[in-house]
PDB file of C-alpha atoms and ligand atoms in Angstrom:
ATOM      1  CA  MET A 204      -0.138   0.285   0.061  1.00 44.00           C
ATOM      2  CA  THR A 205       1.055   3.318  -0.719  1.00 53.00           C
ATOM      3  CA  ILE A 206       0.905   6.509   1.788  1.00 58.00           C
ATOM      4  CA  GLN A 207       2.171   9.399   2.211  1.00 71.00           C
ATOM      5  CA  TRP A 208       3.520  11.048   5.043  1.00 78.00           C
ATOM      6  CA  PHE A 209       3.258  14.871   5.956  1.00 85.00           C
ATOM      7  CA  PRO A 210       4.579  16.157   8.913  1.00 85.00           C
ATOM      8  CA  GLY A 211       0.813  16.096  10.496  1.00 89.00           C
ATOM      9  CA  HIS A 212       0.442  12.491   9.723  1.00 89.00           C
ATOM     10  CA  MET A 213       4.118  12.102  11.423  1.00 91.00           C
ATOM     11  CA  THR A 214       3.223  14.063  14.625  1.00 93.00           C
ATOM     12  CA  ARG A 215      -0.032  12.047  15.251  1.00 92.00           C
ATOM     13  CA  ALA A 216       1.806   8.371  14.690  1.00 93.00           C
ATOM     14  CA  ARG A 217       4.170   9.520  16.913  1.00 95.00           C
ATOM     15  CA  ARG A 218       1.812  10.727  19.945  1.00 94.00           C
ATOM     16  CA  GLN A 219      -0.745   7.708  19.395  1.00 93.00           C
ATOM     17  CA  ILE A 220       2.246   5.820  19.917  1.00 95.00           C
ATOM     18  CA  GLN A 221       3.460   7.469  22.967  1.00 95.00           C
ATOM     19  CA  ASP A 222       0.033   7.420  24.409  1.00 94.00           C
ATOM     20  CA  LYS A 223      -0.029   3.438  23.795  1.00 95.00           C
ATOM     21  CA  LEU A 224       3.749   3.090  25.579  1.00 96.00           C
ATOM     22  CA  LYS A 225       1.752   3.757  29.231  1.00 95.00           C
ATOM     23  CA  LEU A 226      -0.255   0.740  28.772  1.00 95.00           C
ATOM     24  CA  ILE A 227       2.893  -1.839  28.037  1.00 97.00           C
ATOM     25  CA  ASP A 228       5.685  -3.391  29.510  1.00 97.00           C
ATOM     26  CA  LEU A 229       7.424  -3.555  25.892  1.00 97.00           C
ATOM     27  CA  ALA A 230       7.839  -2.220  22.763  1.00 98.00           C
ATOM     28  CA  ILE A 231       8.521  -5.042  19.713  1.00 98.00           C
ATOM     29  CA  GLU A 232      10.051  -3.185  17.337  1.00 98.00           C
ATOM     30  CA  LEU A 233       9.406  -5.070  13.593  1.00 98.00           C
ATOM     31  CA  LEU A 234      12.406  -4.163  10.651  1.00 98.00           C
ATOM     32  CA  ASP A 235      13.148  -6.041   7.593  1.00 98.00           C
ATOM     33  CA  ALA A 236      16.563  -8.107   8.252  1.00 98.00           C
ATOM     34  CA  ARG A 237      17.292  -7.673   4.649  1.00 98.00           C
ATOM     35  CA  ILE A 238      17.294  -3.609   5.092  1.00 98.00           C
ATOM     36  CA  PRO A 239      17.140  -3.553   9.078  1.00 98.00           C
ATOM     37  CA  LEU A 240      18.562   0.439   9.325  1.00 96.00           C
ATOM     38  CA  SER A 241      16.595   1.416   6.007  1.00 96.00           C
ATOM     39  CA  SER A 242      13.672  -0.569   7.700  1.00 97.00           C
ATOM     40  CA  ARG A 243      14.001   1.635  10.918  1.00 97.00           C
ATOM     41  CA  ASN A 244      12.206   5.052  11.668  1.00 96.00           C
ATOM     42  CA  PRO A 245      14.998   7.765  12.287  1.00 94.00           C
ATOM     43  CA  MET A 246      12.821   8.833  15.455  1.00 95.00           C
ATOM     44  CA  ILE A 247      12.350   5.441  17.000  1.00 97.00           C
ATOM     45  CA  ASP A 248      14.897   6.222  19.968  1.00 96.00           C
ATOM     46  CA  GLU A 249      13.019   9.140  20.637  1.00 96.00           C
ATOM     47  CA  ILE A 250       9.435   8.094  19.976  1.00 97.00           C
ATOM     48  CA  LEU A 251      10.034   4.602  22.293  1.00 97.00           C
ATOM     49  CA  MET A 252      12.090   6.720  24.660  1.00 93.00           C
ATOM     50  CA  ASN A 253      12.849   4.209  27.657  1.00 91.00           C
ATOM     51  CA  LYS A 254      10.685   1.497  27.122  1.00 96.00           C
ATOM     52  CA  PRO A 255      12.342  -1.417  27.107  1.00 97.00           C
ATOM     53  CA  ARG A 256      12.723  -2.957  23.847  1.00 97.00           C
ATOM     54  CA  LEU A 257      12.629  -6.067  21.625  1.00 98.00           C
ATOM     55  CA  VAL A 258      13.878  -5.533  18.059  1.00 98.00           C
ATOM     56  CA  LEU A 259      12.846  -8.231  15.749  1.00 98.00           C
ATOM     57  CA  LEU A 260      14.078  -8.852  12.348  1.00 98.00           C
ATOM     58  CA  ASN A 261      11.473 -10.256  10.263  1.00 98.00           C
ATOM     59  CA  LYS A 262      11.702 -11.808   6.773  1.00 98.00           C
ATOM     60  CA  SER A 263      14.821 -13.631   7.329  1.00 98.00           C
ATOM     61  CA  ASP A 264      14.068 -16.096   5.268  1.00 97.00           C
ATOM     62  CA  LEU A 265      14.793 -14.147   2.366  1.00 97.00           C
ATOM     63  CA  ALA A 266      17.852 -11.997   4.167  1.00 98.00           C
ATOM     64  CA  ASP A 267      21.521 -13.662   3.987  1.00 98.00           C
ATOM     65  CA  PRO A 268      22.048 -15.565   7.212  1.00 98.00           C
ATOM     66  CA  GLU A 269      25.766 -14.279   7.609  1.00 98.00           C
ATOM     67  CA  ILE A 270      24.316 -10.941   7.431  1.00 98.00           C
ATOM     68  CA  THR A 271      21.899 -11.166   9.752  1.00 98.00           C
ATOM     69  CA  ARG A 272      24.217 -12.343  12.005  1.00 98.00           C
ATOM     70  CA  GLN A 273      26.589  -9.338  11.218  1.00 98.00           C
ATOM     71  CA  TRP A 274      22.757  -7.400  12.004  1.00 98.00           C
ATOM     72  CA  VAL A 275      22.358  -9.150  15.643  1.00 98.00           C
ATOM     73  CA  ALA A 276      25.827  -8.401  16.479  1.00 98.00           C
ATOM     74  CA  TYR A 277      25.506  -4.403  15.549  1.00 97.00           C
ATOM     75  CA  PHE A 278      21.925  -4.272  17.295  1.00 98.00           C
ATOM     76  CA  ALA A 279      24.074  -6.058  20.625  1.00 97.00           C
ATOM     77  CA  GLU A 280      26.465  -3.493  20.369  1.00 96.00           C
ATOM     78  CA  GLN A 281      24.074  -0.844  21.069  1.00 94.00           C
ATOM     79  CA  GLY A 282      22.330  -2.616  24.041  1.00 95.00           C
ATOM     80  CA  LEU A 283      19.311  -4.032  21.594  1.00 96.00           C
ATOM     81  CA  LYS A 284      18.548  -7.412  21.137  1.00 96.00           C
ATOM     82  CA  ALA A 285      17.641  -7.835  18.094  1.00 98.00           C
ATOM     83  CA  LEU A 286      16.046 -11.561  16.899  1.00 98.00           C
ATOM     84  CA  PRO A 287      15.554 -12.913  13.807  1.00 98.00           C
ATOM     85  CA  ILE A 288      12.033 -14.213  12.646  1.00 98.00           C
ATOM     86  CA  ASP A 289       9.935 -15.507   9.865  1.00 98.00           C
ATOM     87  CA  ALA A 290       6.531 -14.546  10.785  1.00 97.00           C
ATOM     88  CA  ALA A 291       4.859 -15.822   7.282  1.00 96.00           C
ATOM     89  CA  GLN A 292       6.269 -19.645   7.597  1.00 96.00           C
ATOM     90  CA  GLY A 293       7.739 -19.782  10.945  1.00 94.00           C
ATOM     91  CA  ASN A 294       5.817 -19.235  14.660  1.00 94.00           C
ATOM     92  CA  PRO A 295       8.043 -16.803  16.478  1.00 96.00           C
ATOM     93  CA  SER A 296       5.746 -16.753  19.557  1.00 96.00           C
ATOM     94  CA  LYS A 297       8.085 -18.593  21.899  1.00 96.00           C
ATOM     95  CA  GLU A 298      11.416 -16.741  21.556  1.00 97.00           C
ATOM     96  CA  ILE A 299       9.533 -13.712  21.698  1.00 97.00           C
ATOM     97  CA  LEU A 300       8.087 -14.705  24.732  1.00 97.00           C
ATOM     98  CA  ASN A 301      11.263 -15.997  26.360  1.00 96.00           C
ATOM     99  CA  ARG A 302      13.179 -13.004  25.026  1.00 97.00           C
ATOM    100  CA  SER A 303      11.048 -10.552  26.197  1.00 97.00           C
ATOM    101  CA  ARG A 304      11.072 -12.290  29.732  1.00 95.00           C
ATOM    102  CA  GLU A 305      14.851 -11.977  29.674  1.00 96.00           C
ATOM    103  CA  LEU A 306      14.233  -8.164  28.824  1.00 96.00           C
ATOM    104  CA  LEU A 307      12.069  -7.999  32.049  1.00 96.00           C
ATOM    105  CA  SER A 308      13.719 -10.649  34.106  1.00 95.00           C
ATOM    106  CA  ASP A 309      14.171  -7.427  36.803  1.00 93.00           C
ATOM    107  CA  LYS A 310      10.789  -6.277  37.028  1.00 91.00           C
ATOM    108  CA  ILE A 311       9.866 -10.193  36.946  1.00 91.00           C
ATOM    109  CA  GLU A 312      11.743 -11.254  39.867  1.00 92.00           C
ATOM    110  CA  ALA A 313      11.016  -7.534  41.790  1.00 92.00           C
ATOM    111  CA  GLN A 314       7.648  -8.623  41.591  1.00 90.00           C
ATOM    112  CA  LEU A 315       8.237 -12.069  42.877  1.00 92.00           C
ATOM    113  CA  ARG A 316       9.594 -11.504  46.105  1.00 94.00           C
ATOM    114  CA  LYS A 317       7.023  -9.528  46.909  1.00 94.00           C
ATOM    115  CA  GLY A 318       5.132 -12.539  46.369  1.00 95.00           C
ATOM    116  CA  ILE A 319       3.006 -10.307  43.425  1.00 93.00           C
ATOM    117  CA  LYS A 320       2.207 -12.934  40.820  1.00 89.00           C
ATOM    118  CA  PRO A 321       4.084 -11.274  37.502  1.00 87.00           C
ATOM    119  CA  ARG A 322       0.740 -10.398  35.305  1.00 90.00           C
ATOM    120  CA  ALA A 323       1.117 -11.111  31.150  1.00 94.00           C
ATOM    121  CA  ILE A 324       3.898  -8.766  29.892  1.00 96.00           C
ATOM    122  CA  ARG A 325       2.061  -6.126  27.826  1.00 97.00           C
ATOM    123  CA  ALA A 326       3.388  -5.420  24.255  1.00 98.00           C
ATOM    124  CA  LEU A 327       3.160  -3.100  21.200  1.00 97.00           C
ATOM    125  CA  ILE A 328       4.033  -3.881  18.062  1.00 97.00           C
ATOM    126  CA  VAL A 329       5.894  -0.656  16.049  1.00 98.00           C
ATOM    127  CA  GLY A 330       7.369  -0.712  12.453  1.00 97.00           C
ATOM    128  CA  ILE A 331       6.940   0.862   8.700  1.00 96.00           C
ATOM    129  CA  PRO A 332       4.241  -0.346   6.449  1.00 94.00           C
ATOM    130  CA  ASN A 333       5.224  -4.148   4.877  1.00 95.00           C
ATOM    131  CA  VAL A 334       7.928  -4.743   7.601  1.00 97.00           C
ATOM    132  CA  GLY A 335       4.767  -7.932   8.337  1.00 97.00           C
ATOM    133  CA  LYS A 336       3.103  -6.397  11.358  1.00 96.00           C
ATOM    134  CA  SER A 337      -0.173  -7.866  10.831  1.00 95.00           C
ATOM    135  CA  THR A 338       1.249 -11.153   9.512  1.00 96.00           C
ATOM    136  CA  LEU A 339       3.110 -11.434  13.353  1.00 97.00           C
ATOM    137  CA  ILE A 340       0.299 -10.583  15.196  1.00 95.00           C
ATOM    138  CA  ASN A 341      -1.974 -12.770  13.628  1.00 94.00           C
ATOM    139  CA  LYS A 342       0.312 -15.460  13.852  1.00 95.00           C
ATOM    140  CA  MET A 343       0.903 -14.304  17.985  1.00 95.00           C
ATOM    141  CA  ALA A 344      -2.824 -14.577  18.284  1.00 92.00           C
ATOM    142  CA  GLY A 345      -2.781 -17.622  16.340  1.00 90.00           C
ATOM    143  CA  ARG A 346      -5.938 -16.633  14.786  1.00 83.00           C
ATOM    144  CA  LYS A 347      -6.713 -13.865  12.037  1.00 82.00           C
ATOM    145  CA  ILE A 348      -6.812 -10.121  13.361  1.00 78.00           C
ATOM    146  CA  ALA A 349      -9.035  -7.877  11.305  1.00 60.00           C
ATOM    147  CA  ALA A 350      -6.673  -5.928   9.539  1.00 58.00           C
ATOM    148  CA  THR A 351      -6.642  -2.466  10.536  1.00 50.00           C
ATOM    149  CA  GLY A 352      -5.076  -0.934   7.446  1.00 48.00           C
ATOM    150  CA  ASP A 353      -2.526   0.873   7.069  1.00 46.00           C
ATOM    151  CA  ARG A 354      -3.373   4.186   7.428  1.00 51.00           C
ATOM    152  CA  PRO A 355      -1.749   6.917   9.678  1.00 50.00           C
ATOM    153  CA  GLY A 356      -3.669   8.485  12.387  1.00 49.00           C
ATOM    154  CA  VAL A 357      -6.756   5.799  12.206  1.00 51.00           C
ATOM    155  CA  THR A 358      -7.549   4.149  15.444  1.00 52.00           C
ATOM    156  CA  LYS A 359     -10.022   2.201  16.719  1.00 56.00           C
ATOM    157  CA  GLY A 360     -10.929   0.527  20.028  1.00 63.00           C
ATOM    158  CA  GLN A 361      -8.017  -1.015  21.139  1.00 76.00           C
ATOM    159  CA  GLN A 362      -7.921  -4.811  22.390  1.00 88.00           C
ATOM    160  CA  TRP A 363      -5.220  -7.452  24.169  1.00 93.00           C
ATOM    161  CA  ILE A 364      -4.398 -10.128  22.360  1.00 93.00           C
ATOM    162  CA  LYS A 365      -3.835 -12.938  24.582  1.00 94.00           C
ATOM    163  CA  VAL A 366      -0.414 -14.769  23.702  1.00 93.00           C
ATOM    164  CA  GLY A 367      -1.038 -17.878  26.054  1.00 90.00           C
ATOM    165  CA  THR A 368      -1.016 -16.771  29.301  1.00 91.00           C
ATOM    166  CA  GLU A 369       1.664 -14.941  29.641  1.00 93.00           C
ATOM    167  CA  MET A 370       1.591 -12.041  26.766  1.00 96.00           C
ATOM    168  CA  GLU A 371      -0.469  -9.787  25.728  1.00 96.00           C
ATOM    169  CA  LEU A 372      -0.286  -7.753  22.328  1.00 96.00           C
ATOM    170  CA  LEU A 373      -1.964  -4.550  21.620  1.00 94.00           C
ATOM    171  CA  ASP A 374      -3.833  -5.525  18.568  1.00 90.00           C
ATOM    172  CA  THR A 375      -3.308  -2.388  16.485  1.00 91.00           C
ATOM    173  CA  PRO A 376       0.143  -1.577  15.424  1.00 94.00           C
ATOM    174  CA  GLY A 377       2.001   1.469  16.179  1.00 95.00           C
ATOM    175  CA  ILE A 378       3.143   2.052  12.374  1.00 94.00           C
ATOM    176  CA  LEU A 379       5.885   4.330  11.569  1.00 95.00           C
ATOM    177  CA  TRP A 380       7.096   6.052   8.734  1.00 94.00           C
ATOM    178  CA  PRO A 381      10.754   5.674   7.156  1.00 93.00           C
ATOM    179  CA  LYS A 382      13.815   7.485   6.582  1.00 90.00           C
ATOM    180  CA  PHE A 383      12.690   8.073   2.910  1.00 79.00           C
ATOM    181  CA  GLU A 384      13.898  11.642   2.558  1.00 84.00           C
ATOM    182  CA  ASP A 385      17.227   9.543   1.644  1.00 88.00           C
ATOM    183  CA  GLN A 386      17.347   8.248  -1.956  1.00 90.00           C
ATOM    184  CA  ARG A 387      19.438   5.666  -0.532  1.00 92.00           C
ATOM    185  CA  VAL A 388      17.174   4.217   1.592  1.00 93.00           C
ATOM    186  CA  GLY A 389      13.990   4.656  -0.609  1.00 92.00           C
ATOM    187  CA  MET A 390      15.571   2.657  -3.341  1.00 94.00           C
ATOM    188  CA  ARG A 391      16.233  -0.040  -1.116  1.00 96.00           C
ATOM    189  CA  LEU A 392      12.551  -0.408   0.685  1.00 95.00           C
ATOM    190  CA  ALA A 393      11.584  -0.450  -3.256  1.00 94.00           C
ATOM    191  CA  ALA A 394      13.917  -2.913  -3.939  1.00 96.00           C
ATOM    192  CA  THR A 395      12.510  -5.069  -1.046  1.00 96.00           C
ATOM    193  CA  GLY A 396       8.478  -4.343  -2.102  1.00 92.00           C
ATOM    194  CA  ALA A 397       8.111  -2.318   1.253  1.00 91.00           C
ATOM    195  CA  ILE A 398       7.132   0.412  -1.338  1.00 86.00           C
ATOM    196  CA  LYS A 399       5.532   0.718  -4.521  1.00 76.00           C
ATOM    197  CA  GLU A 400       7.406   1.237  -7.998  1.00 64.00           C
ATOM    198  CA  GLU A 401       5.414   4.237  -9.203  1.00 67.00           C
ATOM    199  CA  ILE A 402       7.392   6.342  -7.043  1.00 70.00           C
ATOM    200  CA  LEU A 403      10.573   5.205  -8.470  1.00 79.00           C
ATOM    201  CA  HIS A 404      11.504   3.406 -11.806  1.00 91.00           C
ATOM    202  CA  PRO A 405      12.061  -0.140 -12.185  1.00 94.00           C
ATOM    203  CA  GLU A 406      15.469   0.669 -13.874  1.00 96.00           C
ATOM    204  CA  GLU A 407      16.725   2.793 -11.151  1.00 95.00           C
ATOM    205  CA  ILE A 408      15.770   0.341  -8.908  1.00 96.00           C
ATOM    206  CA  ALA A 409      17.121  -2.464 -10.177  1.00 97.00           C
ATOM    207  CA  LEU A 410      20.288  -0.629 -10.935  1.00 97.00           C
ATOM    208  CA  PHE A 411      20.729   0.480  -7.717  1.00 96.00           C
ATOM    209  CA  ALA A 412      20.257  -2.868  -5.752  1.00 97.00           C
ATOM    210  CA  MET A 413      21.953  -4.985  -8.539  1.00 97.00           C
ATOM    211  CA  ARG A 414      25.101  -2.935  -7.706  1.00 96.00           C
ATOM    212  CA  TYR A 415      25.226  -4.628  -4.207  1.00 96.00           C
ATOM    213  CA  ILE A 416      23.443  -7.724  -5.435  1.00 97.00           C
ATOM    214  CA  ALA A 417      26.524  -8.350  -8.276  1.00 96.00           C
ATOM    215  CA  LYS A 418      28.869  -7.222  -5.705  1.00 95.00           C
ATOM    216  CA  LYS A 419      27.527  -9.954  -2.996  1.00 95.00           C
ATOM    217  CA  TYR A 420      25.807 -12.464  -4.418  1.00 97.00           C
ATOM    218  CA  GLY A 421      27.919 -13.113  -8.144  1.00 96.00           C
ATOM    219  CA  ASP A 422      27.760 -16.643  -8.403  1.00 95.00           C
ATOM    220  CA  SER A 423      23.834 -16.867  -7.381  1.00 94.00           C
ATOM    221  CA  LEU A 424      23.046 -14.340 -10.519  1.00 96.00           C
ATOM    222  CA  LYS A 425      25.656 -16.606 -12.701  1.00 96.00           C
ATOM    223  CA  GLU A 426      23.568 -19.202 -11.875  1.00 95.00           C
ATOM    224  CA  ARG A 427      20.102 -18.477 -11.662  1.00 95.00           C
ATOM    225  CA  PHE A 428      20.201 -16.339 -14.699  1.00 96.00           C
ATOM    226  CA  GLY A 429      23.270 -19.139 -16.584  1.00 95.00           C
ATOM    227  CA  ILE A 430      25.315 -15.821 -17.404  1.00 95.00           C
ATOM    228  CA  ALA A 431      28.392 -16.363 -17.456  1.00 93.00           C
ATOM    229  CA  GLU A 432      29.973 -12.517 -16.495  1.00 92.00           C
ATOM    230  CA  VAL A 433      29.228 -10.914 -13.618  1.00 95.00           C
ATOM    231  CA  PRO A 434      31.059  -7.579 -12.840  1.00 94.00           C
ATOM    232  CA  GLN A 435      32.894  -6.897  -9.539  1.00 89.00           C
ATOM    233  CA  ASP A 436      33.261  -3.526 -10.436  1.00 88.00           C
ATOM    234  CA  THR A 437      29.558  -2.281  -9.473  1.00 90.00           C
ATOM    235  CA  GLU A 438      30.674   1.405  -9.504  1.00 90.00           C
ATOM    236  CA  ASP A 439      30.773   1.712 -12.553  1.00 92.00           C
ATOM    237  CA  ASN A 440      26.862   2.253 -13.950  1.00 93.00           C
ATOM    238  CA  GLU A 441      27.626   0.688 -17.590  1.00 95.00           C
ATOM    239  CA  LYS A 442      28.627  -2.512 -16.644  1.00 96.00           C
ATOM    240  CA  VAL A 443      25.513  -3.079 -14.175  1.00 96.00           C
ATOM    241  CA  VAL A 444      23.237  -1.797 -17.049  1.00 97.00           C
ATOM    242  CA  GLN A 445      25.300  -4.462 -19.054  1.00 96.00           C
ATOM    243  CA  LEU A 446      24.854  -6.985 -16.561  1.00 97.00           C
ATOM    244  CA  ILE A 447      20.960  -6.365 -16.787  1.00 97.00           C
ATOM    245  CA  GLU A 448      21.166  -6.245 -19.939  1.00 97.00           C
ATOM    246  CA  ASP A 449      22.126  -9.974 -20.377  1.00 96.00           C
ATOM    247  CA  ILE A 450      19.553 -10.521 -17.607  1.00 97.00           C
ATOM    248  CA  GLY A 451      16.758  -9.580 -19.874  1.00 97.00           C
ATOM    249  CA  ARG A 452      18.232 -11.132 -22.691  1.00 96.00           C
ATOM    250  CA  LYS A 453      18.216 -14.834 -21.214  1.00 95.00           C
ATOM    251  CA  ARG A 454      14.456 -14.185 -19.964  1.00 94.00           C
ATOM    252  CA  GLY A 455      13.815 -13.176 -23.571  1.00 94.00           C
ATOM    253  CA  ALA A 456      12.913  -9.429 -22.099  1.00 94.00           C
ATOM    254  CA  LEU A 457      13.372  -8.010 -25.448  1.00 95.00           C
ATOM    255  CA  MET A 458      12.081  -5.287 -27.836  1.00 94.00           C
ATOM    256  CA  SER A 459      11.016  -4.539 -31.525  1.00 91.00           C
ATOM    257  CA  GLY A 460      14.480  -5.458 -33.403  1.00 92.00           C
ATOM    258  CA  GLY A 461      15.984  -7.720 -30.948  1.00 91.00           C
ATOM    259  CA  ARG A 462      17.401  -4.639 -27.849  1.00 95.00           C
ATOM    260  CA  VAL A 463      16.949  -5.717 -24.641  1.00 96.00           C
ATOM    261  CA  ASP A 464      13.584  -4.243 -22.808  1.00 97.00           C
ATOM    262  CA  LEU A 465      15.222  -2.295 -20.025  1.00 96.00           C
ATOM    263  CA  GLU A 466      12.452  -2.252 -17.958  1.00 96.00           C
ATOM    264  CA  LYS A 467      11.205  -5.456 -18.474  1.00 96.00           C
ATOM    265  CA  ALA A 468      14.503  -6.784 -17.767  1.00 97.00           C
ATOM    266  CA  SER A 469      14.392  -4.309 -14.643  1.00 97.00           C
ATOM    267  CA  LEU A 470      11.036  -5.470 -13.507  1.00 95.00           C
ATOM    268  CA  THR A 471      11.839  -9.114 -13.866  1.00 95.00           C
ATOM    269  CA  ILE A 472      15.565  -8.888 -11.692  1.00 96.00           C
ATOM    270  CA  LEU A 473      13.091  -7.031  -9.110  1.00 96.00           C
ATOM    271  CA  ARG A 474       9.756 -10.031  -8.652  1.00 95.00           C
ATOM    272  CA  GLU A 475      12.697 -12.510  -8.447  1.00 96.00           C
ATOM    273  CA  LEU A 476      14.540 -10.807  -6.049  1.00 96.00           C
ATOM    274  CA  ARG A 477      11.387  -9.950  -3.783  1.00 95.00           C
ATOM    275  CA  ALA A 478      10.184 -13.466  -4.329  1.00 95.00           C
ATOM    276  CA  GLY A 479      13.319 -15.312  -2.700  1.00 95.00           C
ATOM    277  CA  LYS A 480      14.207 -16.547  -5.700  1.00 95.00           C
ATOM    278  CA  LEU A 481      18.301 -15.273  -6.843  1.00 95.00           C
ATOM    279  CA  GLY A 482      18.757 -16.498  -2.990  1.00 95.00           C
ATOM    280  CA  ARG A 483      18.829 -15.139   0.549  1.00 97.00           C
ATOM    281  CA  VAL A 484      19.976 -12.043   0.045  1.00 97.00           C
ATOM    282  CA  SER A 485      20.653  -8.845   2.080  1.00 98.00           C
ATOM    283  CA  LEU A 486      20.610  -5.208   0.579  1.00 98.00           C
ATOM    284  CA  GLU A 487      23.068  -3.794   3.184  1.00 97.00           C
ATOM    285  CA  ASP A 488      25.484  -4.468   6.008  1.00 97.00           C
ATOM    286  CA  PRO A 489      26.744  -3.014   9.024  1.00 96.00           C
ATOM    287  CA  ALA A 490      30.256  -2.305   7.387  1.00 94.00           C
ATOM    288  CA  MET A 491      28.622  -0.381   4.496  1.00 88.00           C
ATOM    289  CA  LEU A 492      26.544   1.678   6.069  1.00 83.00           C
ATOM    290  CA  ALA A 493      29.275   2.784   8.418  1.00 82.00           C
ATOM    291  CA  ALA A 494      31.253   3.734   5.071  1.00 85.00           C
ATOM    292  CA  GLU A 495      27.889   5.320   3.683  1.00 82.00           C
ATOM    293  CA  ALA A 496      27.633   7.232   6.774  1.00 79.00           C
ATOM    294  CA  GLU A 497      31.137   8.738   6.668  1.00 80.00           C
ATOM    295  CA  GLU A 498      30.732   9.803   2.950  1.00 77.00           C
ATOM    296  CA  ALA A 499      27.855  12.141   3.891  1.00 63.00           C
ATOM    297  CA  VAL A 500      25.929  11.931   0.749  1.00 57.00           C
ATOM    298  CA  PRO A 501      23.749  15.354   1.003  1.00 57.00           C
ATOM    299  CA  GLN A 502      20.058  14.049   1.253  1.00 50.00           C
ATOM    300  CA  GLY A 503      17.820  14.449  -1.833  1.00 45.00           C
TER     301      GLY A 503
HETATM  302  P1  GDP B 207       2.401  -4.522   7.792  1.00 90.67           P
HETATM  303  O1  GDP B 207       2.086  -3.495   6.531  1.00 90.67           O
HETATM  304  O2  GDP B 207       3.926  -4.362   8.356  1.00 90.67           O
HETATM  305  O3  GDP B 207       0.843  -5.314   8.414  1.00 90.67           O
HETATM  306  O4  GDP B 207       2.751  -6.103   6.659  1.00 90.67           O
HETATM  307  P2  GDP B 207       1.973  -7.306   6.556  1.00 90.67           P
HETATM  308  O5  GDP B 207       2.028  -8.195   7.401  1.00 90.67           O
HETATM  309  O6  GDP B 207       0.826  -7.209   5.817  1.00 90.67           O
HETATM  310  O7  GDP B 207       3.166  -7.685   5.410  1.00 90.67           O
HETATM  311  C1  GDP B 207       3.640  -7.319   4.368  1.00 90.67           C
HETATM  312  C2  GDP B 207       3.968  -8.697   3.634  1.00 90.67           C
HETATM  313  O8  GDP B 207       5.629  -9.446   3.677  1.00 90.67           O
HETATM  314  C3  GDP B 207       2.902  -9.366   3.279  1.00 90.67           C
HETATM  315  O9  GDP B 207       3.129  -9.723   2.080  1.00 90.67           O
HETATM  316  C4  GDP B 207       3.259 -11.104   3.876  1.00 90.67           C
HETATM  317  O10 GDP B 207       3.029 -11.868   3.485  1.00 90.67           O
HETATM  318  C5  GDP B 207       4.810 -10.903   3.747  1.00 90.67           C
HETATM  319  N1  GDP B 207       5.768 -10.695   5.302  1.00 90.67           N
HETATM  320  C6  GDP B 207       5.266 -10.512   6.302  1.00 90.67           C
HETATM  321  N2  GDP B 207       6.228 -11.806   7.247  1.00 90.67           N
HETATM  322  C7  GDP B 207       7.041 -12.181   6.357  1.00 90.67           C
HETATM  323  C8  GDP B 207       8.330 -13.120   6.744  1.00 90.67           C
HETATM  324  O11 GDP B 207       8.720 -13.207   7.858  1.00 90.67           O
HETATM  325  N3  GDP B 207       8.980 -13.706   5.606  1.00 90.67           N
HETATM  326  C9  GDP B 207       7.923 -13.414   4.268  1.00 90.67           C
HETATM  327  N4  GDP B 207       8.813 -14.132   3.257  1.00 90.67           N
HETATM  328  N5  GDP B 207       7.259 -12.884   3.904  1.00 90.67           N
HETATM  329  C10 GDP B 207       6.668 -11.896   5.072  1.00 90.67           C
END
């Protein structure tokens, strides 16, 4: 779903989440394992204040497991526990409950010492659109909860969903906005399918994604598309366009006259990437983002 964010939306979304913070023990921040920072809200620390927080790296079935490990270490360095999950195929409820209990152990132990039986842990799931919030809520609930829609500012009566006996989730997730003023973030969100193509051209998105994929996953590309050469110097756009053309030719994405239809080729690549057909592919890793931060490219 395409959504338009305006400063008013952001303020309202932020206020709605902050209102709910009073009701919960724990915030569950849902990120896309393939692009954990690009799928992250830029103001998340401010929004969640000091609420205990569990980070979930969702869609880890599509992400490169080695890079996911690097991300878990990255978050650990920042004092955040991150847990890779696959909300669509797996059922991560038990692991989430265990991690939540660990995070709140001081509070739970203090209650036990005072002879108070700890009540169910209350949690709120927050994340940008399409990161898998509803999928996770339904999975944890064990049934389909009515879709609430990705519309910032829309609320309905709040309900607690029981997850076993030890946890309760707010049925409406907190919807956050990504850092879309950074073009690279927009490209990565588009490449994973989190934002729709109408905003950006498929050629641009495929080119951007391929610069990373060719370098990291050259062998998968050769195997998948039956191509002989994958450029390593992906700073050179021409070489990457050449690669996209090679793939297009293999897939029969041709215009009349036999030239490669670059748009069609790009759409094919993006479709296969999103479906996991290129293997388990991540689109950002901690080392790369550190380098980008140093570059400090002006935001556009
Ligand atoms: P929301 O906007 O955050 O509520 O996201 P949804 O729950 O609607 O999920 C967006 C899309 O991602 C849907 O097509 C889901 O089927 C898919 N999805 C959610 N979780 C996973 C996952 O762990 N793995 C994969 N492969 N797809 C997922």
